[in-house]
Coordinates of C-alpha atoms and ligand atoms in Angstrom, one line a residue:
M1168 CA -58.4 39.2 38.6
S1169 CA -60.3 36.0 39.7
T1170 CA -59.5 34.1 36.6
V1171 CA -56.0 33.9 38.5
N1172 CA -57.1 33.4 41.6
R1173 CA -58.9 30.2 40.7
S1174 CA -56.5 29.1 38.8
L1175 CA -54.1 29.0 41.7
K1176 CA -55.7 26.9 43.6
L1177 CA -55.4 24.2 40.7
F1178 CA -51.2 24.7 40.2
T1179 CA -49.4 21.6 42.1
A1180 CA -47.3 22.8 44.5
T1181 CA -43.8 22.1 42.8
A1182 CA -45.5 24.4 40.0
L1183 CA -46.6 27.2 42.3
A1184 CA -42.8 27.3 44.2
I1185 CA -41.0 27.5 40.7
S1186 CA -42.9 30.2 39.5
V1187 CA -42.8 32.3 42.9
S1188 CA -39.4 32.1 42.6
A1189 CA -38.7 33.3 38.4
C1190 CA -41.1 35.9 38.9
S1191 CA -38.3 37.3 41.6
F1192 CA -35.6 37.3 38.9
L1193 CA -36.8 36.7 35.8
Q1194 CA -38.9 39.8 34.5
Q1195 CA -38.6 40.2 31.1
Q1196 CA -38.1 36.6 29.6
P1197 CA -41.4 33.7 29.9
E1198 CA -39.7 31.4 33.0
V1199 CA -38.7 28.0 31.1
T1200 CA -38.8 24.8 33.8
Y1201 CA -38.4 22.1 31.2
V1202 CA -35.0 20.4 31.1
K1203 CA -33.2 21.1 28.1
D1204 CA -31.9 18.4 25.2
Q1205 CA -34.4 16.3 27.1
V1206 CA -37.2 14.6 24.4
Y1207 CA -40.7 14.7 26.9
K1208 CA -43.3 11.9 25.6
L1209 CA -47.0 12.6 25.9
T1210 CA -49.7 10.9 25.8
V1211 CA -53.3 12.9 25.7
L1212 CA -56.4 10.5 25.8
H1213 CA -59.5 11.8 25.2
T1214 CA -63.3 10.8 24.6
N1215 CA -66.1 13.2 24.1
D1216 CA -70.1 13.3 24.3
H1217 CA -70.8 10.1 26.7
H1218 CA -74.0 10.8 26.5
G1219 CA -74.8 8.5 29.7
R1220 CA -73.3 5.2 28.5
F1221 CA -71.7 4.3 31.8
W1222 CA -72.6 0.3 30.6
Q1223 CA -71.9 -1.7 27.7
D1224 CA -74.8 -2.3 25.0
R1225 CA -77.1 -5.0 24.7
K1226 CA -74.0 -6.2 22.1
G1227 CA -71.3 -5.5 24.7
R1228 CA -70.0 -2.8 23.5
W1229 CA -68.5 0.3 24.5
G1230 CA -68.8 0.7 28.2
M1231 CA -66.8 2.0 30.7
A1232 CA -66.0 -1.6 31.9
A1233 CA -64.1 -2.1 28.7
R1234 CA -62.6 1.8 27.8
L1235 CA -60.4 1.3 32.0
T1236 CA -58.4 -1.7 30.4
L1237 CA -57.8 0.0 27.3
V1238 CA -56.7 2.9 29.2
N1239 CA -55.2 0.8 31.5
Q1240 CA -53.7 -0.5 28.8
I1241 CA -52.2 2.7 27.3
R1242 CA -50.8 4.2 30.7
E1243 CA -48.9 0.9 31.3
E1244 CA -47.4 1.5 28.2
V1245 CA -46.2 4.6 27.8
K1246 CA -45.2 4.7 31.3
A1247 CA -42.5 1.8 30.1
E1248 CA -41.4 4.3 27.2
G1249 CA -41.0 6.8 30.3
G1250 CA -43.4 9.2 29.1
N1251 CA -46.6 10.4 30.9
V1252 CA -50.4 10.5 30.0
L1253 CA -53.5 12.7 30.2
L1254 CA -56.7 12.0 30.2
L1255 CA -59.6 14.5 29.1
S1256 CA -63.0 14.9 27.9
G1257 CA -65.1 17.5 25.6
G1258 CA -68.0 17.1 27.2
D1259 CA -71.5 16.6 27.5
V1260 CA -71.3 13.4 29.8
N1261 CA -75.3 14.3 30.7
T1262 CA -78.4 12.8 29.1
G1263 CA -79.1 10.0 27.1
V1264 CA -80.1 6.7 29.0
P1265 CA -82.3 6.6 31.1
E1266 CA -79.8 4.3 33.9
S1267 CA -77.9 7.6 34.1
D1268 CA -80.6 9.7 33.6
L1269 CA -82.3 9.0 36.6
Q1270 CA -79.3 8.8 38.7
E1271 CA -78.2 12.3 37.8
A1272 CA -75.6 10.5 36.0
E1273 CA -73.7 9.7 39.5
P1274 CA -72.4 6.7 37.9
D1275 CA -70.6 8.5 35.2
F1276 CA -69.1 11.0 37.2
M1277 CA -68.0 7.8 39.2
G1278 CA -66.7 5.4 36.6
M1279 CA -64.4 8.7 35.2
N1280 CA -63.1 9.2 38.5
M1281 CA -62.2 5.2 38.5
L1282 CA -61.0 6.0 34.9
G1283 CA -58.5 9.4 36.1
Y1284 CA -60.0 12.5 33.9
D1285 CA -57.6 14.7 34.7
A1286 CA -60.1 17.5 33.0
M1287 CA -63.2 17.9 30.7
A1288 CA -65.1 20.8 28.9
I1289 CA -68.4 21.2 30.1
G1290 CA -70.9 20.3 27.6
N1291 CA -74.9 22.1 26.6
H1292 CA -75.9 18.6 28.2
E1293 CA -74.4 19.6 31.6
F1294 CA -77.2 22.1 31.4
D1295 CA -79.5 19.7 30.9
N1296 CA -80.2 19.8 34.8
S1297 CA -80.8 22.2 37.8
R1298 CA -77.6 24.0 38.8
E1299 CA -77.8 22.2 41.7
I1300 CA -77.7 19.0 40.3
L1301 CA -74.7 20.4 38.5
M1302 CA -72.7 21.5 41.4
Q1303 CA -73.5 18.1 42.6
Q1304 CA -71.7 16.7 39.8
E1305 CA -68.6 19.1 40.4
K1306 CA -69.0 17.8 43.6
W1307 CA -68.5 14.3 42.8
A1308 CA -65.8 14.6 40.1
K1309 CA -62.4 14.2 41.3
F1310 CA -60.7 16.3 38.4
P1311 CA -62.2 19.8 37.0
M1312 CA -64.5 20.7 34.9
L1313 CA -63.3 24.1 32.8
A1314 CA -65.4 26.9 31.0
A1315 CA -63.5 29.8 30.8
N1316 CA -66.5 31.1 28.8
I1317 CA -69.5 30.8 31.3
I1318 CA -70.0 34.1 33.2
D1319 CA -71.9 34.0 37.0
E1320 CA -73.6 37.3 35.7
K1321 CA -74.3 37.9 39.9
T1322 CA -70.6 37.9 40.3
G1323 CA -68.5 37.7 37.3
E1324 CA -66.6 35.8 37.3
T1325 CA -67.2 32.0 35.6
L1326 CA -68.9 29.8 36.9
F1327 CA -66.1 26.8 36.6
D1328 CA -62.2 26.7 36.9
P1329 CA -61.2 28.1 33.4
Y1330 CA -58.2 26.3 33.3
T1331 CA -56.1 23.9 35.0
T1332 CA -52.5 23.2 34.7
F1333 CA -50.1 20.2 35.3
E1334 CA -46.4 19.6 35.1
F1335 CA -44.4 16.4 33.9
N1336 CA -40.8 17.2 35.4
G1337 CA -40.5 20.7 34.1
L1338 CA -42.7 20.2 31.5
R1339 CA -45.8 22.2 32.3
V1340 CA -49.2 21.6 30.4
A1341 CA -52.9 24.1 30.2
V1342 CA -55.8 23.0 29.7
M1343 CA -58.6 25.2 29.3
G1344 CA -62.1 24.6 28.8
L1345 CA -64.9 26.4 26.4
T1346 CA -68.4 26.0 25.4
T1347 CA -70.7 26.4 22.8
T1348 CA -72.6 29.5 23.0
D1349 CA -75.6 27.8 21.5
T1350 CA -75.8 26.4 25.2
P1351 CA -78.9 28.9 26.2
E1352 CA -80.9 27.4 23.4
Q1353 CA -80.7 24.1 23.6
T1354 CA -81.6 23.1 27.1
N1355 CA -83.9 24.5 29.2
P1356 CA -83.6 28.0 29.9
E1357 CA -84.2 27.8 33.6
N1358 CA -81.0 26.1 33.9
T1359 CA -78.9 28.9 31.9
A1360 CA -80.5 31.4 33.7
G1361 CA -78.2 34.2 35.1
L1362 CA -75.2 33.0 33.1
E1363 CA -73.4 35.1 30.1
F1364 CA -72.0 32.3 27.2
R1365 CA -69.4 34.6 26.2
T1366 CA -67.8 34.0 22.7
P1367 CA -65.2 31.7 22.4
V1368 CA -62.7 33.7 20.6
D1369 CA -62.7 36.5 22.6
V1370 CA -62.0 34.4 25.9
A1371 CA -58.8 32.4 24.3
S1372 CA -57.6 35.5 22.2
K1373 CA -57.0 37.0 25.9
L1374 CA -55.8 33.7 28.1
V1375 CA -53.8 32.0 25.7
P1376 CA -51.5 34.5 26.1
E1377 CA -51.8 34.9 29.3
L1378 CA -51.1 30.6 30.1
E1379 CA -48.6 31.6 27.2
K1380 CA -46.3 32.7 30.6
K1381 CA -47.3 29.1 32.6
A1382 CA -47.2 26.6 30.6
D1383 CA -45.0 25.1 27.1
I1384 CA -48.4 23.3 25.9
I1385 CA -51.8 24.8 25.4
I1386 CA -54.4 22.6 25.1
A1387 CA -58.5 23.7 25.0
S1388 CA -61.0 21.1 25.5
T1389 CA -64.0 22.2 24.2
H1390 CA -67.1 21.6 23.6
M1391 CA -68.2 23.7 20.7
G1392 CA -67.9 20.9 17.8
H1393 CA -66.1 20.6 14.9
Y1394 CA -67.3 21.7 11.5
K1395 CA -65.0 21.1 8.1
N1396 CA -63.5 24.2 6.7
G1397 CA -65.1 26.5 9.4
D1398 CA -68.6 25.7 8.0
Y1399 CA -70.6 26.1 11.1
G1400 CA -74.1 27.0 9.2
V1401 CA -76.8 27.8 11.8
N1402 CA -74.8 26.7 14.8
A1403 CA -72.3 28.6 17.0
P1404 CA -68.8 29.0 15.4
G1405 CA -66.6 25.8 16.1
D1406 CA -63.3 24.2 17.1
V1407 CA -62.1 25.4 13.7
T1408 CA -63.5 29.2 13.9
L1409 CA -61.4 29.0 17.2
A1410 CA -58.5 27.7 16.0
R1411 CA -57.7 29.8 13.2
N1412 CA -58.7 33.1 15.3
V1413 CA -56.7 32.5 18.3
D1414 CA -52.9 31.8 18.0
G1415 CA -51.2 29.8 20.0
I1416 CA -53.3 26.3 21.3
D1417 CA -51.5 23.4 20.5
L1418 CA -54.3 20.6 20.3
I1419 CA -58.4 20.8 20.8
I1420 CA -59.9 18.4 22.4
G1421 CA -63.2 18.8 21.1
G1422 CA -67.1 17.7 21.3
H1423 CA -70.4 18.5 20.6
S1424 CA -71.1 17.6 17.1
Q1425 CA -69.8 14.2 17.6
D1426 CA -67.8 13.3 14.6
P1427 CA -65.0 10.1 14.8
L1428 CA -62.2 12.5 13.0
F1429 CA -60.4 9.8 12.2
E1430 CA -57.2 12.4 10.9
P1431 CA -56.5 15.2 13.1
D1432 CA -57.7 18.4 11.5
Q1433 CA -54.6 21.3 11.9
Q1434 CA -55.2 24.6 11.5
N1435 CA -53.6 27.4 12.1
G1436 CA -50.8 25.1 13.7
T1437 CA -53.4 23.4 15.9
Y1438 CA -54.6 20.3 16.1
I1439 CA -58.0 19.3 15.8
V1440 CA -59.6 15.9 17.8
Q1441 CA -62.7 14.7 18.8
A1442 CA -63.7 11.2 19.1
H1443 CA -67.1 10.2 18.3
E1444 CA -69.5 10.0 21.1
W1445 CA -70.5 7.3 23.9
G1446 CA -67.3 5.8 24.5
K1447 CA -67.3 4.0 21.2
Y1448 CA -63.4 5.1 20.7
V1449 CA -60.7 6.9 22.7
G1450 CA -58.8 9.2 21.0
R1451 CA -54.7 8.7 21.3
A1452 CA -52.4 11.3 20.5
D1453 CA -48.5 10.7 21.3
F1454 CA -46.5 13.7 21.7
E1455 CA -42.7 14.9 21.7
F1456 CA -41.5 17.8 22.9
L1457 CA -38.5 19.0 22.6
N1458 CA -36.7 22.0 23.4
G1459 CA -40.0 24.0 23.2
D1460 CA -41.1 22.2 20.1
L1461 CA -43.6 20.3 20.6
K1462 CA -44.2 17.3 17.6
L1463 CA -47.1 14.8 17.0
V1464 CA -45.7 11.6 16.4
D1465 CA -49.1 9.4 16.2
Y1466 CA -52.8 9.8 16.8
K1467 CA -55.9 7.7 16.0
L1468 CA -58.8 6.5 17.7
I1469 CA -58.9 3.2 19.2
P1470 CA -62.6 1.5 19.2
V1471 CA -63.6 0.2 22.4
N1472 CA -65.5 -2.9 21.4
G1473 CA -67.5 -1.8 18.7
K1474 CA -65.9 -3.5 16.3
K1475 CA -67.4 -6.6 14.5
G1476 CA -66.7 -10.0 16.0
K1477 CA -66.1 -10.7 19.8
P1478 CA -64.7 -8.4 22.1
T1479 CA -61.2 -8.1 22.5
L1480 CA -61.4 -5.6 25.7
A1481 CA -62.3 -7.2 28.9
Q1482 CA -64.7 -6.0 30.9
N1483 CA -62.0 -4.2 34.0
K1484 CA -63.8 -5.7 37.2
E1485 CA -63.3 -3.3 39.7
M1486 CA -65.4 -0.8 37.0
L1487 CA -68.3 -3.5 36.8
E1488 CA -68.3 -3.3 40.5
L1489 CA -68.5 0.4 41.1
L1490 CA -71.3 0.4 38.5
K1491 CA -73.1 -2.4 38.7
P1492 CA -75.4 -1.4 41.8
Y1493 CA -76.2 2.1 39.8
K1494 CA -77.0 -0.5 36.9
D1495 CA -79.2 -2.5 39.4
K1496 CA -81.0 0.0 40.9
A1497 CA -81.9 1.5 37.5
S1498 CA -83.1 -1.4 36.1
E1499 CA -85.6 -2.0 39.0
L1500 CA -86.7 1.8 38.5
I1501 CA -87.3 1.6 34.6
E1502 CA -88.2 -1.7 33.4
V1503 CA -91.3 -2.1 33.7
K1504 CA -94.1 -2.4 31.1
V1505 CA -96.0 0.0 30.1
G1506 CA -97.8 -1.6 27.1
E1507 CA -97.9 -2.7 23.8
L1508 CA -97.4 -1.5 20.0
D1509 CA -98.0 -3.8 16.6
E1510 CA -95.6 -1.3 14.3
R1511 CA -92.7 0.5 15.0
L1512 CA -93.4 4.6 15.5
Q1513 CA -90.6 6.2 13.7
G1514 CA -88.2 8.4 15.8
E1515 CA -85.0 8.3 14.2
R1516 CA -82.7 11.5 13.8
S1517 CA -82.9 10.7 10.1
E1518 CA -86.7 10.8 10.4
V1519 CA -88.0 13.5 12.8
R1520 CA -85.7 16.2 11.6
F1521 CA -87.0 15.6 8.1
K1522 CA -90.3 14.8 7.8
P1523 CA -93.8 14.1 10.3
T1524 CA -93.7 11.0 11.3
N1525 CA -96.1 8.7 13.5
L1526 CA -94.5 8.5 17.0
A1527 CA -94.5 12.5 16.6
V1528 CA -98.3 12.5 16.4
L1529 CA -98.6 9.9 19.2
L1530 CA -96.2 12.2 21.6
N1531 CA -98.9 15.2 19.9
R1532 CA -102.1 13.5 21.0
A1533 CA -100.7 11.7 24.2
F1534 CA -99.6 15.9 25.2
M1535 CA -103.2 17.2 24.0
E1536 CA -104.9 14.6 25.8
K1537 CA -103.7 15.1 29.0
T1538 CA -104.1 19.0 29.3
G1539 CA -106.9 18.8 26.2
A1540 CA -105.5 21.6 24.3
D1541 CA -106.8 22.1 20.7
F1542 CA -103.1 21.5 18.8
S1543 CA -100.0 20.6 19.7
V1544 CA -96.2 21.1 18.2
M1545 CA -93.7 18.8 19.0
N1546 CA -89.7 19.3 17.6
G1547 CA -88.0 16.9 16.0
G1548 CA -84.5 17.3 18.2
G1549 CA -86.8 17.5 20.9
I1550 CA -87.6 13.4 20.1
R1551 CA -84.4 10.6 20.7
A1552 CA -85.1 7.5 19.6
S1553 CA -87.9 5.2 18.0
L1554 CA -90.6 2.6 19.8
D1555 CA -89.8 -0.3 18.5
E1556 CA -93.0 -3.4 17.5
G1557 CA -93.9 -5.3 20.9
E1558 CA -93.4 -5.0 24.3
I1559 CA -93.0 -1.2 25.8
T1560 CA -91.4 -0.4 28.7
Y1561 CA -91.2 3.2 30.9
K1562 CA -87.3 2.9 29.8
D1563 CA -88.1 2.3 25.7
V1564 CA -90.3 5.9 26.9
L1565 CA -88.0 7.5 28.9
T1566 CA -85.0 6.7 25.7
V1567 CA -87.5 8.4 22.9
L1568 CA -88.3 11.8 26.0
P1569 CA -84.7 11.4 27.5
F1570 CA -84.7 15.6 28.4
G1571 CA -87.0 15.5 31.4
N1572 CA -89.1 18.6 30.2
T1573 CA -92.7 19.2 30.7
V1574 CA -95.7 20.2 29.3
T1575 CA -97.2 23.5 28.8
T1576 CA -100.1 25.3 27.4
T1577 CA -100.6 28.4 25.8
E1578 CA -104.1 30.4 25.0
L1579 CA -103.3 32.2 21.8
T1580 CA -106.1 34.1 19.3
G1581 CA -106.2 33.0 15.7
Q1582 CA -104.3 35.6 14.7
E1583 CA -101.7 34.7 17.2
V1584 CA -101.7 31.1 16.5
I1585 CA -100.8 32.0 12.3
D1586 CA -98.1 34.4 13.7
Y1587 CA -96.7 31.8 16.0
L1588 CA -96.9 28.9 13.4
T1589 CA -95.9 31.3 10.7
V1590 CA -92.0 31.3 12.9
V1591 CA -92.2 27.7 13.7
A1592 CA -94.0 25.7 10.7
L1593 CA -90.8 27.4 8.5
K1594 CA -88.2 25.8 11.1
P1595 CA -86.0 23.5 8.1
T1596 CA -85.5 19.8 7.8
N1597 CA -82.4 18.3 9.3
S1598 CA -82.5 20.6 12.3
G1599 CA -83.5 19.9 15.8
A1600 CA -86.2 23.0 15.4
Y1601 CA -88.4 21.2 12.5
A1602 CA -92.0 21.2 13.8
H1603 CA -94.2 18.7 14.4
F1604 CA -98.1 18.9 14.7
E1605 CA -101.3 17.0 15.9
G1606 CA -104.7 18.8 15.5
A1607 CA -103.1 21.7 13.1
D1608 CA -103.2 21.4 9.8
M1609 CA -101.9 23.2 7.3
T1610 CA -100.0 24.6 4.0
I1611 CA -96.7 25.2 3.9
A1612 CA -95.1 27.2 0.9
N1613 CA -93.3 30.0 -0.3
G1614 CA -92.2 30.6 3.1
K1615 CA -95.6 30.8 4.0
V1616 CA -98.4 29.2 5.5
S1617 CA -102.2 28.7 4.5
D1618 CA -105.4 27.1 4.6
L1619 CA -105.1 26.4 8.5
T1620 CA -107.6 24.5 10.5
I1621 CA -107.8 23.4 14.6
G1622 CA -109.4 20.9 15.0
G1623 CA -111.0 20.6 11.4
E1624 CA -112.0 23.8 11.2
T1625 CA -110.9 26.6 9.5
I1626 CA -108.8 29.2 11.7
D1627 CA -111.2 31.5 13.8
L1628 CA -109.1 35.0 14.1
N1629 CA -111.3 35.8 16.8
K1630 CA -111.7 32.7 18.8
T1631 CA -109.0 31.2 21.5
Y1632 CA -107.4 28.6 20.8
K1633 CA -105.0 26.5 23.3
M1634 CA -101.7 25.2 22.1
A1635 CA -99.5 22.5 23.9
I1636 CA -95.9 22.4 23.3
L1637 CA -92.8 21.4 25.7
S1638 CA -91.1 23.5 28.2
F1639 CA -88.0 23.5 26.3
S1640 CA -89.8 25.2 23.1
A1641 CA -92.2 27.5 25.2
G1642 CA -88.8 29.2 26.7
G1643 CA -87.5 29.8 23.3
G1644 CA -85.4 26.6 22.9
D1645 CA -84.4 26.0 19.0
K1646 CA -85.2 30.0 18.6
Y1647 CA -89.0 29.4 18.9
P1648 CA -91.0 32.2 20.3
N1649 CA -90.8 33.0 23.5
L1650 CA -94.5 32.1 25.3
K1651 CA -93.6 32.2 28.9
T1652 CA -94.4 36.1 29.3
K1653 CA -97.6 35.5 27.6
S1654 CA -100.7 36.1 30.1
G1655 CA -102.0 32.7 29.0
F1656 CA -98.9 30.6 29.3
V1657 CA -99.0 27.9 32.0
D1658 CA -96.3 25.3 32.6
T1659 CA -98.5 21.9 34.0
G1660 CA -95.2 20.3 35.5
F1661 CA -96.1 17.0 33.9
V1662 CA -92.9 15.6 33.1
D1663 CA -93.0 14.6 28.9
A1664 CA -92.1 11.3 29.1
D1665 CA -94.9 10.7 32.1
V1666 CA -97.1 12.0 30.0
L1667 CA -96.0 9.6 27.1
R1668 CA -96.1 7.0 29.8
E1669 CA -99.6 7.5 31.1
Y1670 CA -101.0 8.1 27.8
I1671 CA -99.8 4.3 26.5
E1672 CA -101.6 2.7 29.6
N1673 CA -104.5 4.1 28.8
H1674 CA -104.3 2.8 25.5
P1675 CA -101.9 -0.1 25.9
Q1676 CA -102.3 -1.8 22.6
I1677 CA -101.0 0.9 20.1
K1678 CA -101.7 0.0 16.7
A1679 CA -99.1 2.9 14.4
D1680 CA -101.5 2.8 11.4
Q1681 CA -104.2 5.2 14.2
F1682 CA -101.1 7.8 14.0
A1683 CA -100.2 8.0 10.3
P1684 CA -99.2 11.6 10.0
E1685 CA -101.6 13.5 7.5
G1686 CA -103.0 16.8 7.4
V1687 CA -99.8 19.5 7.3
I1688 CA -98.4 19.6 3.4
R1689 CA -95.4 20.7 2.4
L1690 CA -94.7 21.7 -1.1
Ligands
LIG3034 ZN1 -72.9 18.5 22.9

């Protein structure tokens, strides 16, 4: 049993000794190592979806230096009352801020080490980088990165430790990790090749009874999303589904849906918590354990300098010293001007997942200019920020396109173009799959695409057209048709942000009204 072997490595020497000696004379009943009639105080702190925010934002909000001040305060307070603290992450440390992305989240993992994280769940965005970088991150981390449901198809073993255990004067706590099965669709397919993402409910149903033999408290640190009433819609099932279908989990530390859950959601005896995103909050759950019973005494989300007014939490000096060199190095790399813009180009989530926008037009034109494609398709979920009027820096460009996808082209016959667009043009609003077009005009109505023109001319079924699209979508991301197996497919290897940067450098005075979206009619 590989699972057992991997977890044994993480046992403290004491716990291992106890479990070995207990096994020899206690075959039937689960061993008990906690002290009878002693009230144990356990405080679980948690964050999730950090997404590269190691540094405070421009307004002095968030950041790991203020987070450490807060965590230190709580640790001292809990210690003074004879309690213990666990600090857990619900995953997605990676992707979102160029300063972090350019350095492969090294500052973030170093910051987590200084904060003293005890474990983290693997998030889907941990797969935005190559496997090599992910494994480097696991080496940087002085805490286990957990995922019980990600299986390496070659070895049949979990890619990461499935769980870890902690022991506080006889009180034993197990923390397991679970990752959304949407991961292979939500990142570059190459990075999840050879991995199987098993259904969390199935994996946990087997693992929890095993953990119950060796722990008094079972925590799932997950990256699956909290969906109210378990209504997960087009997403993979999340924490509510897990809690309802698997007995015995005391607490789920969640992530992925980036919810501020100000009150824990209680399902089937399991508390589900989540602390919004970006280190805006630290979640704090105070438990008392007595003779096998676990009681949640208090729960709150504590803002990290996020409230209006003067920041109240000081920046921890040691953390600033650790992170400043990374910040400086990144600034040099990215704060270079590439062009100017007269009006905002729209890239907000509330825009690009709902309607055609001028920024999407500009991106598609940049991809077409670079590749000579006849038309271009861009998924709304790949656009991560707007471009504001005024100076455009490389940093701004990287914030719009942080994922490092490459631009691909595919040669398609007129009929293949119609078939392809009939799939992607019908992707719903309010989803990352929502498609933007340039060079292809059409009417989308009643589940059909009609009046299709390419480059202003009615599509010719026998002609061949060249389409540009990012590698994420070309590889089947967002359930777009997979183009990589087609004979006319070429991955240019040009990184999206660099293509955008080049386009702006070639057209350094961008006029927003020249990128007004038109030509696609949705009825
Ligand atoms: Zn996520």
